[in-house]
mmCIF file with all atom_site columns, C-alpha atoms in Angstrom:
data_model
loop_
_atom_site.group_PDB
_atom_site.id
_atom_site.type_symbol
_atom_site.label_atom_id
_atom_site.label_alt_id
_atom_site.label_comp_id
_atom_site.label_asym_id
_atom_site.label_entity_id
_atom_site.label_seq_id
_atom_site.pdbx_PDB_ins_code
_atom_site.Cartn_x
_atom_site.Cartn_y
_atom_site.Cartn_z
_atom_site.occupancy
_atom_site.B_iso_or_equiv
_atom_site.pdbx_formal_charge
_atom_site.auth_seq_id
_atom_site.auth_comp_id
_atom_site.auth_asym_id
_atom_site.auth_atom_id
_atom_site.pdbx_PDB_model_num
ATOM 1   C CA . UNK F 1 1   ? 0.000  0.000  0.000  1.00 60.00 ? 215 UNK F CA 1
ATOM 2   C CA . UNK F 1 2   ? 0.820  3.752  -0.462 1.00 55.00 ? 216 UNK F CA 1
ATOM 3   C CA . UNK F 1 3   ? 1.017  3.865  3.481  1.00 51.00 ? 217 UNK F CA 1
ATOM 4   C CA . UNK F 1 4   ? 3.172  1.233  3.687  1.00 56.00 ? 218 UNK F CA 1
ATOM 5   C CA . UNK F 1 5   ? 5.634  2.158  0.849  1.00 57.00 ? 219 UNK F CA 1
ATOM 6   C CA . UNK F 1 6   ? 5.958  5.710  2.659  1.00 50.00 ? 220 UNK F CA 1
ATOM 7   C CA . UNK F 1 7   ? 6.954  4.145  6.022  1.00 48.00 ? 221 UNK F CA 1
ATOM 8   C CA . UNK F 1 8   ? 9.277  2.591  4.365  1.00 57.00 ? 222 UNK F CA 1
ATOM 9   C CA . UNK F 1 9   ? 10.999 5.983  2.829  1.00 54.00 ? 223 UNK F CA 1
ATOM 10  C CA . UNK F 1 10  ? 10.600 6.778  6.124  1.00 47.00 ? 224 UNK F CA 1
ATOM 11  C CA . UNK F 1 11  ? 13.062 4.208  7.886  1.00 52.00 ? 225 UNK F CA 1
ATOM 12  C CA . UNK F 1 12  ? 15.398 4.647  4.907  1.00 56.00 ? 226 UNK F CA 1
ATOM 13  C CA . UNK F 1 13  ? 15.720 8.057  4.986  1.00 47.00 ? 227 UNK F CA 1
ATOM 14  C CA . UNK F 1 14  ? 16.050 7.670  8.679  1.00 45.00 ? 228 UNK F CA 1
ATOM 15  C CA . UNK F 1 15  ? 18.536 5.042  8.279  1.00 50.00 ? 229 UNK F CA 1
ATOM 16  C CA . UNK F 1 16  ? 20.574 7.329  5.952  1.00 50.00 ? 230 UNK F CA 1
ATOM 17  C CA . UNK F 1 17  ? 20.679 10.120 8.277  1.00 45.00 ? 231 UNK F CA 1
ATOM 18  C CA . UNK F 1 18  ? 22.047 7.898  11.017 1.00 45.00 ? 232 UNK F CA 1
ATOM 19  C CA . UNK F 1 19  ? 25.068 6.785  8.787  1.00 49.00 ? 233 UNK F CA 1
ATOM 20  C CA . UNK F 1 20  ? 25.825 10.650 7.799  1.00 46.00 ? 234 UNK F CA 1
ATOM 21  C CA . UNK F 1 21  ? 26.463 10.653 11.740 1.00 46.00 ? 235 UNK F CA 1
ATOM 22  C CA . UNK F 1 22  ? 27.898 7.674  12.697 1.00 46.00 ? 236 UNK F CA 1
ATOM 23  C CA . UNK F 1 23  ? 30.515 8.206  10.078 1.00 52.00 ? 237 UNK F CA 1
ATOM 24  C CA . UNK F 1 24  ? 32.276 10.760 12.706 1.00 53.00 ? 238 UNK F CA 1
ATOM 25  C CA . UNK F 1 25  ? 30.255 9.866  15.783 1.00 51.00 ? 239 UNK F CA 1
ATOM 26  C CA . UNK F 1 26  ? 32.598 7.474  17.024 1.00 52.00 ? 240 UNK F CA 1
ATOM 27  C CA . UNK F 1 27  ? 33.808 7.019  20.440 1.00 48.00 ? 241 UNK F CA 1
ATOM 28  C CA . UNK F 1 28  ? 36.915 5.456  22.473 1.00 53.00 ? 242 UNK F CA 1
ATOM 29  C CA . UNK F 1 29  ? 39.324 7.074  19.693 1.00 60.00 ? 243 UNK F CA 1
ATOM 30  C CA . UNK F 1 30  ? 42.603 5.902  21.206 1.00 63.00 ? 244 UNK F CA 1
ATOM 31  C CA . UNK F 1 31  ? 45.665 8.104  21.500 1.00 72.00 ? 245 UNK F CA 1
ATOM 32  C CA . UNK F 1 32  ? 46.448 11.636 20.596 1.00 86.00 ? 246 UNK F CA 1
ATOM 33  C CA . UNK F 1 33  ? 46.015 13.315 24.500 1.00 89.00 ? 247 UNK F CA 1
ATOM 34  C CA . UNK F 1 34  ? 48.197 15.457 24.357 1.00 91.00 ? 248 UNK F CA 1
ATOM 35  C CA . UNK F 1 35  ? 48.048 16.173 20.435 1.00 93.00 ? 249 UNK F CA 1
ATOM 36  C CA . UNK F 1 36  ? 44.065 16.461 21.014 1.00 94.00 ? 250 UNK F CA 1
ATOM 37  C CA . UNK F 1 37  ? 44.570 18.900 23.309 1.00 95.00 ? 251 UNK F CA 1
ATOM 38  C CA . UNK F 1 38  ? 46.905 21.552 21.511 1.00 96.00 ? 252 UNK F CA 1
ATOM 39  C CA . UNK F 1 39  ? 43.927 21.586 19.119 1.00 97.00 ? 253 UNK F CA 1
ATOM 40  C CA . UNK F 1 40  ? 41.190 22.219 21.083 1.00 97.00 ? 254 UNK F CA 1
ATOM 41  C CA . UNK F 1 41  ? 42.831 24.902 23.131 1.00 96.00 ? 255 UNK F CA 1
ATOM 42  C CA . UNK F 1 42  ? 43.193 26.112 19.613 1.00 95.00 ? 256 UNK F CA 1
ATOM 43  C CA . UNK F 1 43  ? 39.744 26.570 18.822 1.00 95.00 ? 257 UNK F CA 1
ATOM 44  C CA . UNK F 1 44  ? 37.991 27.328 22.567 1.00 94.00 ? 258 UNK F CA 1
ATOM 45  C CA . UNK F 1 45  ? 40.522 29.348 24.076 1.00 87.00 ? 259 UNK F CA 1
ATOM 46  C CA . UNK F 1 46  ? 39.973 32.848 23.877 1.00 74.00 ? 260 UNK F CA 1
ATOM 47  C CA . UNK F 1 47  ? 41.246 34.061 20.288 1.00 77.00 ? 261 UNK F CA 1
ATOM 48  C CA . UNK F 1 48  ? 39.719 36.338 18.145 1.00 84.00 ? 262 UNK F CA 1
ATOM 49  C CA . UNK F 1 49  ? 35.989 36.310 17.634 1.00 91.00 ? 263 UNK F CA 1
ATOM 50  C CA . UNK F 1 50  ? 36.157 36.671 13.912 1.00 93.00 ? 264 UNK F CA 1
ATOM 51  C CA . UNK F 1 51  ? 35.859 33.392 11.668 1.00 94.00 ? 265 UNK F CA 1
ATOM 52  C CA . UNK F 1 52  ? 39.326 31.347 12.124 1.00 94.00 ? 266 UNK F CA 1
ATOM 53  C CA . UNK F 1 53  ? 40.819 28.386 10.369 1.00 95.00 ? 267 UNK F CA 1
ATOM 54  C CA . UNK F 1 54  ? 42.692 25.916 12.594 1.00 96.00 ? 268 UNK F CA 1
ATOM 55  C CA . UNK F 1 55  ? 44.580 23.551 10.334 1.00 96.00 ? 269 UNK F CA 1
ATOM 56  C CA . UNK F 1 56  ? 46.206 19.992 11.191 1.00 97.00 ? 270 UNK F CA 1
ATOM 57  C CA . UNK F 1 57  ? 48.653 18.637 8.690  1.00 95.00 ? 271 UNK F CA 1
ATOM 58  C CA . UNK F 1 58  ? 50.949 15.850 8.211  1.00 92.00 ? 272 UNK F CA 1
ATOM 59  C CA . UNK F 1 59  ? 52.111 12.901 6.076  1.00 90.00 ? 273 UNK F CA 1
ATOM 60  C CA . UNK F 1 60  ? 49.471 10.848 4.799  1.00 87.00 ? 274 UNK F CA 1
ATOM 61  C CA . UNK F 1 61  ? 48.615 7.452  7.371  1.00 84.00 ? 275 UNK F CA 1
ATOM 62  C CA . UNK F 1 62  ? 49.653 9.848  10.457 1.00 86.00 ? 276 UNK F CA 1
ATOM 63  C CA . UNK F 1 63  ? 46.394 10.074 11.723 1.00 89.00 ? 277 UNK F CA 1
ATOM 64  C CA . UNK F 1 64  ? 45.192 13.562 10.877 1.00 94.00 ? 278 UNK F CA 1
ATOM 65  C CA . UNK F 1 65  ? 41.496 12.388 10.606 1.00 94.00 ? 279 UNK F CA 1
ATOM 66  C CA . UNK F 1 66  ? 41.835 10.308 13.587 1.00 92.00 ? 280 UNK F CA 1
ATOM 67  C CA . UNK F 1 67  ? 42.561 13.371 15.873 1.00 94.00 ? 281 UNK F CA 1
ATOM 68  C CA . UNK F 1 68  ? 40.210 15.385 14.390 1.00 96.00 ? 282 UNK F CA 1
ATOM 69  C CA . UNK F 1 69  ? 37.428 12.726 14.764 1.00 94.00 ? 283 UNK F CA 1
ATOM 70  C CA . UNK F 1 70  ? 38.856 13.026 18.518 1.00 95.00 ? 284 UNK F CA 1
ATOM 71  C CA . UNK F 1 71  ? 38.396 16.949 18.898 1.00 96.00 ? 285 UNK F CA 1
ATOM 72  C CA . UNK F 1 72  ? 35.163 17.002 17.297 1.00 96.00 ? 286 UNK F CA 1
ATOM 73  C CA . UNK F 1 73  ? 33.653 14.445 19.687 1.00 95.00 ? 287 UNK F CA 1
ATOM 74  C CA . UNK F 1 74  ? 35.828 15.934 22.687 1.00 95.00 ? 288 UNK F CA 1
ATOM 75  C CA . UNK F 1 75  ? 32.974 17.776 25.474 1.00 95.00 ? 289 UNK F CA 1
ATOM 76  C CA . UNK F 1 76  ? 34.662 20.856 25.159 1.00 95.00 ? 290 UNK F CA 1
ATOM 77  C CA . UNK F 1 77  ? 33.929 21.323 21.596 1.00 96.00 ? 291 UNK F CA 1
ATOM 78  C CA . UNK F 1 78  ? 30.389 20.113 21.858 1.00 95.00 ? 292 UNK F CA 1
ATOM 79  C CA . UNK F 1 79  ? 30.070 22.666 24.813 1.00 95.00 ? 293 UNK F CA 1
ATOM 80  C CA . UNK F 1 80  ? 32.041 25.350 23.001 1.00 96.00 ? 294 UNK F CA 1
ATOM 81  C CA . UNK F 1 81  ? 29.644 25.216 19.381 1.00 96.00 ? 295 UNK F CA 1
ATOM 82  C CA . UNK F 1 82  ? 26.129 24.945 19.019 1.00 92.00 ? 296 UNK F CA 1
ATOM 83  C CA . UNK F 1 83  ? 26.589 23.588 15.706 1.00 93.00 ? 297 UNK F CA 1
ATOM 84  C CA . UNK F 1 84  ? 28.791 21.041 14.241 1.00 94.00 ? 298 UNK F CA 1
ATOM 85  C CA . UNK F 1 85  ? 29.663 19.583 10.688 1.00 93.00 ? 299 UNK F CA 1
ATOM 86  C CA . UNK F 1 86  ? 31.871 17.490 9.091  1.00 94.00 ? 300 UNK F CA 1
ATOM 87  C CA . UNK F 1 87  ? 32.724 16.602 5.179  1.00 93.00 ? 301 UNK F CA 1
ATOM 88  C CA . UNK F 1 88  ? 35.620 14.521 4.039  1.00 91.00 ? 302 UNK F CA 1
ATOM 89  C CA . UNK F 1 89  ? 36.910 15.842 0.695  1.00 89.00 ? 303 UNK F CA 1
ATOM 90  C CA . UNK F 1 90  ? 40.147 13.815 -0.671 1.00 79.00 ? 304 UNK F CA 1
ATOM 91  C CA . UNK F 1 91  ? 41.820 14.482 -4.101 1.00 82.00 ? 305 UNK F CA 1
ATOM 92  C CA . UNK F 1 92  ? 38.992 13.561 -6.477 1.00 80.00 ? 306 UNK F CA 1
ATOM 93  C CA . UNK F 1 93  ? 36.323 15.409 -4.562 1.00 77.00 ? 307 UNK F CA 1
ATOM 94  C CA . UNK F 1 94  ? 34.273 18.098 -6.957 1.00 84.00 ? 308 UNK F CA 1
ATOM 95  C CA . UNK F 1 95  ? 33.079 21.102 -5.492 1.00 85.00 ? 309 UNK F CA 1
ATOM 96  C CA . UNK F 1 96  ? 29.774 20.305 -5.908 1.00 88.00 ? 310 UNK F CA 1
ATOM 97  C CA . UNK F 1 97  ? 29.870 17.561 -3.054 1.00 88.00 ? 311 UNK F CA 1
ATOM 98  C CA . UNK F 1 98  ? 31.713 19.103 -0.780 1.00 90.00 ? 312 UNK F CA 1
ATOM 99  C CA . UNK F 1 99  ? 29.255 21.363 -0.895 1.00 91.00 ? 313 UNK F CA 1
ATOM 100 C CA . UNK F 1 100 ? 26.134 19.186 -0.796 1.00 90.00 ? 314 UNK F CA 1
ATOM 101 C CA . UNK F 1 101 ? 28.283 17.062 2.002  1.00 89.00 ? 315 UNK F CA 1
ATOM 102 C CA . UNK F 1 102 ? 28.194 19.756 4.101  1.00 90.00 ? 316 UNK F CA 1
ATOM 103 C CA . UNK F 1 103 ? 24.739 20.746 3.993  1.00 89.00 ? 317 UNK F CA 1
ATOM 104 C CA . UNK F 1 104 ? 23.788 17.105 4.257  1.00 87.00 ? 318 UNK F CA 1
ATOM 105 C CA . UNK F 1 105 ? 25.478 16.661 7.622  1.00 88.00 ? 319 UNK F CA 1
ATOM 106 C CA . UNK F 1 106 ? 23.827 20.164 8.595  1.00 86.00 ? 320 UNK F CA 1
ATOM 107 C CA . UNK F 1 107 ? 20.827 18.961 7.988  1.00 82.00 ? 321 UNK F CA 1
ATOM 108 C CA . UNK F 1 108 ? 21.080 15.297 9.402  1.00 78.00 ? 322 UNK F CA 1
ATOM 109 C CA . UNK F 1 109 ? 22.350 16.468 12.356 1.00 70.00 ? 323 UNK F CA 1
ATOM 110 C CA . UNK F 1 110 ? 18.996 19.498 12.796 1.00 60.00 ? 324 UNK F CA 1
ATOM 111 C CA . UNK F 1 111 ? 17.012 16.256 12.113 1.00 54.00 ? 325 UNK F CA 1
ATOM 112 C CA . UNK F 1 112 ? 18.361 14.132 14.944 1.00 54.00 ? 326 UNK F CA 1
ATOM 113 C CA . UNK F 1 113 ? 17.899 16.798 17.363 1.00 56.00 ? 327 UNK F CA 1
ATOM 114 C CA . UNK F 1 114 ? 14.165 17.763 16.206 1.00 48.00 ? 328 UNK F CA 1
ATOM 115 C CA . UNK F 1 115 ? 14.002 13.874 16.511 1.00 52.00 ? 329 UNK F CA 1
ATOM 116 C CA . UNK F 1 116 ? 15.927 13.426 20.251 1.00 55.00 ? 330 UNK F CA 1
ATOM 117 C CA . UNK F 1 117 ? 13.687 16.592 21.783 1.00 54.00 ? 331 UNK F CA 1
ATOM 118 C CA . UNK F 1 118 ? 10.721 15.232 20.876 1.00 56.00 ? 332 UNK F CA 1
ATOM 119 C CA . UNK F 1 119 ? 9.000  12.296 22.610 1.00 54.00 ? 333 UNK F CA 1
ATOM 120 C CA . UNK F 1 120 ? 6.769  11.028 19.629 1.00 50.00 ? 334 UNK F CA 1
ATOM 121 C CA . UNK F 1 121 ? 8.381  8.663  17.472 1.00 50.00 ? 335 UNK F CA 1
ATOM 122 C CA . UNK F 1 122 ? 8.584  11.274 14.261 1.00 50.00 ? 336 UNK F CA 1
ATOM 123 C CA . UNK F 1 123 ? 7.930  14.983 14.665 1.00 51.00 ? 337 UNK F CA 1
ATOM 124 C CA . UNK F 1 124 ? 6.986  17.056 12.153 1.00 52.00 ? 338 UNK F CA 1
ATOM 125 C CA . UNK F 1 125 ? 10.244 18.896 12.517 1.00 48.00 ? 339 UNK F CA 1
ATOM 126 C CA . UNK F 1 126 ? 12.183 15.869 12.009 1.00 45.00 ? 340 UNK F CA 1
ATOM 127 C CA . UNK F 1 127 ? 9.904  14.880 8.861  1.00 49.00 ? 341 UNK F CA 1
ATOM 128 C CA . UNK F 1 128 ? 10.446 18.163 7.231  1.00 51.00 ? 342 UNK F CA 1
ATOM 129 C CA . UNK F 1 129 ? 14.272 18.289 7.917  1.00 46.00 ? 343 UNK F CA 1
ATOM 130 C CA . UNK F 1 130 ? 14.468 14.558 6.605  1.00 45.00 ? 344 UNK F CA 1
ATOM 131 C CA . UNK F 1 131 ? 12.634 15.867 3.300  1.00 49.00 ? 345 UNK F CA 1
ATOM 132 C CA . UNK F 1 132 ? 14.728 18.875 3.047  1.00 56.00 ? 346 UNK F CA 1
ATOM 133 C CA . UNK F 1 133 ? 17.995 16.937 2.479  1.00 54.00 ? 347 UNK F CA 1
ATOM 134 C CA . UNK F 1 134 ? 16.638 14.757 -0.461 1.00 57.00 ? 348 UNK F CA 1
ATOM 135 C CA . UNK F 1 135 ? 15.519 18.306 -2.102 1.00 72.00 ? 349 UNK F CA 1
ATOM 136 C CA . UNK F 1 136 ? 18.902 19.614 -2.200 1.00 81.00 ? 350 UNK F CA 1
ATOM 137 C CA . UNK F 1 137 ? 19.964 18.205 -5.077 1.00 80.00 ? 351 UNK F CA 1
ATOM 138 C CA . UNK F 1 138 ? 18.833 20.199 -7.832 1.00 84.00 ? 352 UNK F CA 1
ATOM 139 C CA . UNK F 1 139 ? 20.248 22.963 -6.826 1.00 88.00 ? 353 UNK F CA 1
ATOM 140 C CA . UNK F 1 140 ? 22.856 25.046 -8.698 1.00 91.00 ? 354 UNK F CA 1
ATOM 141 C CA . UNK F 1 141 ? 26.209 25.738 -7.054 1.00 91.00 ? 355 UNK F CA 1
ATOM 142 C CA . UNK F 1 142 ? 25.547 29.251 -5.929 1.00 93.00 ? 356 UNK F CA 1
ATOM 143 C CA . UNK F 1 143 ? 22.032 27.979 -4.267 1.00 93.00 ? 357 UNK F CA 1
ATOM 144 C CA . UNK F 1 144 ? 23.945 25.132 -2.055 1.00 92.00 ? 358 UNK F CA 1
ATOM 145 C CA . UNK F 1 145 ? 26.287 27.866 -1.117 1.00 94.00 ? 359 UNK F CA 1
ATOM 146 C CA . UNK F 1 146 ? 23.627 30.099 -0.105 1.00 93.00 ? 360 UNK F CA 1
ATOM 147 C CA . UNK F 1 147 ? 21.517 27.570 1.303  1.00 91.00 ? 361 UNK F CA 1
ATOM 148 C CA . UNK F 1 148 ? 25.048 26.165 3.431  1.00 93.00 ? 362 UNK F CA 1
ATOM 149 C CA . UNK F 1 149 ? 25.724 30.298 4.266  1.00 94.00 ? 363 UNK F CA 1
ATOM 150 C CA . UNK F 1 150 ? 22.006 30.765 5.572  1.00 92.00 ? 364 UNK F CA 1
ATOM 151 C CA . UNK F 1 151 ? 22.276 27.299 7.891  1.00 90.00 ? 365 UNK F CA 1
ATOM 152 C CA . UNK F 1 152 ? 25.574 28.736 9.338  1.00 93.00 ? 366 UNK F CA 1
ATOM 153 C CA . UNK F 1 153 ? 24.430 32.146 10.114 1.00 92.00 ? 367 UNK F CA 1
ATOM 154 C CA . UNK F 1 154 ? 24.161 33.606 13.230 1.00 90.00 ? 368 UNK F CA 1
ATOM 155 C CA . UNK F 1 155 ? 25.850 30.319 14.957 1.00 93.00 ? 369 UNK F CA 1
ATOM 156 C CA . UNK F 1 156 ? 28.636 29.572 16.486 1.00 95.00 ? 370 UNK F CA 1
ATOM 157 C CA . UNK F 1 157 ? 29.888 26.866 14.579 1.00 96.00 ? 371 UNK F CA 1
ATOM 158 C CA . UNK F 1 158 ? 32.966 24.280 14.186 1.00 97.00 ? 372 UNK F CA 1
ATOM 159 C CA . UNK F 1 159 ? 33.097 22.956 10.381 1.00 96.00 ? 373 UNK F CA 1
ATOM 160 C CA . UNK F 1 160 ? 35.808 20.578 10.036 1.00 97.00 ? 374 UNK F CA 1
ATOM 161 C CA . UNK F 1 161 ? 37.189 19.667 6.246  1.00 96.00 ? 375 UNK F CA 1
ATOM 162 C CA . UNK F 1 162 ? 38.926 16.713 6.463  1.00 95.00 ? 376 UNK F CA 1
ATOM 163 C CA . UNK F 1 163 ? 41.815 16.114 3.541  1.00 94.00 ? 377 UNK F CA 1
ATOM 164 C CA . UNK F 1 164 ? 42.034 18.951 1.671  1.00 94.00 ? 378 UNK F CA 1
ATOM 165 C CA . UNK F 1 165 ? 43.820 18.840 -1.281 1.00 92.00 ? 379 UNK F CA 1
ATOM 166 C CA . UNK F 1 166 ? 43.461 22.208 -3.058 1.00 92.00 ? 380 UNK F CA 1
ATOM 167 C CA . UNK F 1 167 ? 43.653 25.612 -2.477 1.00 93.00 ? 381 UNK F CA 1
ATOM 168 C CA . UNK F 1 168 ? 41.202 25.928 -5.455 1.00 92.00 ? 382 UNK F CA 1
ATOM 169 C CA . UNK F 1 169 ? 38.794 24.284 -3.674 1.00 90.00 ? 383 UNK F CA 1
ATOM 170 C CA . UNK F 1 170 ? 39.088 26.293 -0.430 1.00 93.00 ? 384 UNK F CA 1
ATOM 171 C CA . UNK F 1 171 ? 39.073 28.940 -2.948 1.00 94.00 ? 385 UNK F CA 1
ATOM 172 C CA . UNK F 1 172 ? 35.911 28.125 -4.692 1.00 91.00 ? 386 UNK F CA 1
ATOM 173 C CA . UNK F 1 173 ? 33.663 27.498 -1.183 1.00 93.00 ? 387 UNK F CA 1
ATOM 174 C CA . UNK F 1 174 ? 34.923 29.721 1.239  1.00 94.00 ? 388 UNK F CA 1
ATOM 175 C CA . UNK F 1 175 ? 32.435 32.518 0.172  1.00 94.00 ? 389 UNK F CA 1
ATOM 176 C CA . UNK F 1 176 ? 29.422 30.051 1.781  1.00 95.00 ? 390 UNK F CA 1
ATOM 177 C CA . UNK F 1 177 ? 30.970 30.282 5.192  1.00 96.00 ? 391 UNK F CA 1
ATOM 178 C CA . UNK F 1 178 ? 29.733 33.256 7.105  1.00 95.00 ? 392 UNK F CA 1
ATOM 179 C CA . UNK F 1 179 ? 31.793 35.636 9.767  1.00 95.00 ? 393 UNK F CA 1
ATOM 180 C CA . UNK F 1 180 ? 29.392 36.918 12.016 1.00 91.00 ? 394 UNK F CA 1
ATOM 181 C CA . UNK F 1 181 ? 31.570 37.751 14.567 1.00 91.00 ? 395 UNK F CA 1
ATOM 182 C CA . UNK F 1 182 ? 30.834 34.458 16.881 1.00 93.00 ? 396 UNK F CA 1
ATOM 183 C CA . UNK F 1 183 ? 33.588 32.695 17.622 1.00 94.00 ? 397 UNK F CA 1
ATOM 184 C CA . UNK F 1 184 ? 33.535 30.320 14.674 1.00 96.00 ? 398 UNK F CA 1
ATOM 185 C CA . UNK F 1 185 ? 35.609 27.847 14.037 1.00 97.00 ? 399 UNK F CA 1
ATOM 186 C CA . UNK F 1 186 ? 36.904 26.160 10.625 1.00 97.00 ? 400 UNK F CA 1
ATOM 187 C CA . UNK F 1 187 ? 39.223 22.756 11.339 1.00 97.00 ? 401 UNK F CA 1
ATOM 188 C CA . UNK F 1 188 ? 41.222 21.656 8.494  1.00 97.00 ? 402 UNK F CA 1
ATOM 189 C CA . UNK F 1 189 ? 43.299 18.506 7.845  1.00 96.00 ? 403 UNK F CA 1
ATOM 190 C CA . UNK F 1 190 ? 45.582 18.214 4.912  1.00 95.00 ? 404 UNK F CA 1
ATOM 191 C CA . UNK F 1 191 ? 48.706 16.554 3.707  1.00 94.00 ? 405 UNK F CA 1
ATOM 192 C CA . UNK F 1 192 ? 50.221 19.824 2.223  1.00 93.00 ? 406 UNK F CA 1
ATOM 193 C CA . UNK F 1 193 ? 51.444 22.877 3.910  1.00 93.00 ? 407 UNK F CA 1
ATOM 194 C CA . UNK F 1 194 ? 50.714 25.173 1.500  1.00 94.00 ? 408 UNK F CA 1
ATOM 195 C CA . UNK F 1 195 ? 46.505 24.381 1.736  1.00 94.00 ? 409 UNK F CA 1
ATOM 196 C CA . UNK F 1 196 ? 47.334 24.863 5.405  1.00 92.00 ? 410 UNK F CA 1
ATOM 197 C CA . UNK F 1 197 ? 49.150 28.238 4.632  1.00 92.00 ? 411 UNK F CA 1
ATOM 198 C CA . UNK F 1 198 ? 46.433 29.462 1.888  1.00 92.00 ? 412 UNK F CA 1
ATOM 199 C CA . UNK F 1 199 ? 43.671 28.545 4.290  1.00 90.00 ? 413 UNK F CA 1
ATOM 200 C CA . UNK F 1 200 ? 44.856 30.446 7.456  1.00 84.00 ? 414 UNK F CA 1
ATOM 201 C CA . UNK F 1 201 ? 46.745 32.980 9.291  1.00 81.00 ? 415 UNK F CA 1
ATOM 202 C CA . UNK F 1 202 ? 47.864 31.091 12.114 1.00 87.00 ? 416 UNK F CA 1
ATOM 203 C CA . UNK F 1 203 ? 50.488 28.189 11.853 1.00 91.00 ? 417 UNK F CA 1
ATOM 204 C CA . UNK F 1 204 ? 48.822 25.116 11.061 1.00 94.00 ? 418 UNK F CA 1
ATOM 205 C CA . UNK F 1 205 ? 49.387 22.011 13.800 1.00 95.00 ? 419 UNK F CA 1
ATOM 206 C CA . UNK F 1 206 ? 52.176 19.611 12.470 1.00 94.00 ? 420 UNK F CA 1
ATOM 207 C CA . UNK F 1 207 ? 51.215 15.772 13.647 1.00 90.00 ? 421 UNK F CA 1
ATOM 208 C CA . UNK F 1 208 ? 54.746 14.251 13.831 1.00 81.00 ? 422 UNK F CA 1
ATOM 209 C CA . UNK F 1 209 ? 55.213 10.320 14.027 1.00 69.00 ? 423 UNK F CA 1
ATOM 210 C CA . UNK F 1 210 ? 53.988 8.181  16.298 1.00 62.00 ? 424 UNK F CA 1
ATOM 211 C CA . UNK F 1 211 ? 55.732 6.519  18.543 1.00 63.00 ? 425 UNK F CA 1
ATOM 212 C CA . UNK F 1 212 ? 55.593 2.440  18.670 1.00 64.00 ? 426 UNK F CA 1
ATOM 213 C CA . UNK F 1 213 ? 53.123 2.485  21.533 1.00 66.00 ? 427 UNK F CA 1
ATOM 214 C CA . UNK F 1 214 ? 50.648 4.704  19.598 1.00 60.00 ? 428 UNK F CA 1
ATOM 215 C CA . UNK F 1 215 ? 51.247 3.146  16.162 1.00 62.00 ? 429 UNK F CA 1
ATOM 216 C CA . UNK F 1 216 ? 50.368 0.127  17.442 1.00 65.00 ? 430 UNK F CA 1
ATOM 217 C CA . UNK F 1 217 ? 46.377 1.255  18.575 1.00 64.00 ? 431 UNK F CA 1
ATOM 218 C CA . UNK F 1 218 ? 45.565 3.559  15.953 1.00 58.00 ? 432 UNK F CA 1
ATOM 219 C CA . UNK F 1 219 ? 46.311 -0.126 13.753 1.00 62.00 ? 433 UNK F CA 1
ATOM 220 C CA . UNK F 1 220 ? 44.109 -1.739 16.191 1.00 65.00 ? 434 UNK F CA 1
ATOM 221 C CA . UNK F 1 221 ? 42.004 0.608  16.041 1.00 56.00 ? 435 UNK F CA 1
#
């Protein structure tokens, strides 16, 4: 039956919103203390409250993403910004989806919360922000930018870009992020120095080696 066939969309879109979550949602991420802490202090501790980029780079198979992935999920951060995103964009990544990556994980994580404040099952909220992120994609390039501009304004947000390649492509989406004089917070992870150096003002964080110990339970891991 119709009824039927839409619960199912239902679950499925559900379903898919709690993978765009789970992908960085991750606890007991071993290691990186002291490493986790440098960057933290680097993004909560006092600063300027103009839009900053933080940026962590390093060799790749360090473990940038790793202590990202810790940072994000530390309590201070969640405390810190009342609104969090991630996108991974690696080498072959178009504009285009970074773009629609970030306002997908935008949007899945405004539907979880309509979902988690509300004691029935489905709330209208959550219904409308599951719909939203399956309407997205007919829009043009400037709309997503707009649209990912106008979900970021007036918050104090963390975005984190994991694996940046390309300056172009800082170049080509950094118009969508707005600086409304918050405390914001832009974390960056990249293999190359110069991203790192096109990105920001302030020296990015070099991840050196690790040592046998910690080598040992990021494999695990």
């Amino acid at each position: 039956t119709d009824q039927s066939a839409s619960a199912r969309e239902d679950e499925e879109r559900t379903r898919s919103l709690h993978k765009l979550r789970k992908n960085v949602e991750e606890e007991d991420v071993v290691g990186f203390v002291r490493e986790s802490e440098a960057v933290i202090n680097r993004l909560v501790e006092g600063g300027s409250p103009r839009l900053n980029i933080v940026s962590i780079i390093g060799m790749g198979g360090l473990g940038k993403t790793t202590l990202a992935r810790k940072v994000y999920n530390s309590d201070n951060v969640k405390k810190h910004f009342n609104c969090r995103a991630w996108v991974y964009i690696s080498n072959e990544c178009r504009v285009r989806e970074l773009l629609l990556g970030i306002l997908q994980n935008l949007m899945s994580n405004h539907a979880y919360e309509c979902r988690r404040r509300s004691n029935k099952k489905k709330s209208k909220k959550h219904n409308e922000a599951v719909n939203n992120i399956h309407d997205i994609s007919n829009l043009s390039d400037d709309e997503l930018k707009k649209r990912v501009w106008e979900c970021l304004k007036w918050k104090k947000y963390l975005l984190v870009l994991d694996d940046m390649w390309k300056v172009q492509d800082w170049d080509e989406v950094k118009d969508a992020f707005p600086d409304e004089n918050r405390g914001s917070r832009i974390l960056i992870t990249s293999r190359f120095k110069e991203v790192a150096s096109h990105t920001g003002q302030d020296p990015p964080y070099c991840l050196q080696f690790l040592n046998e110990e910690q080598s040992w339970e990021l494999f695990s891991k």
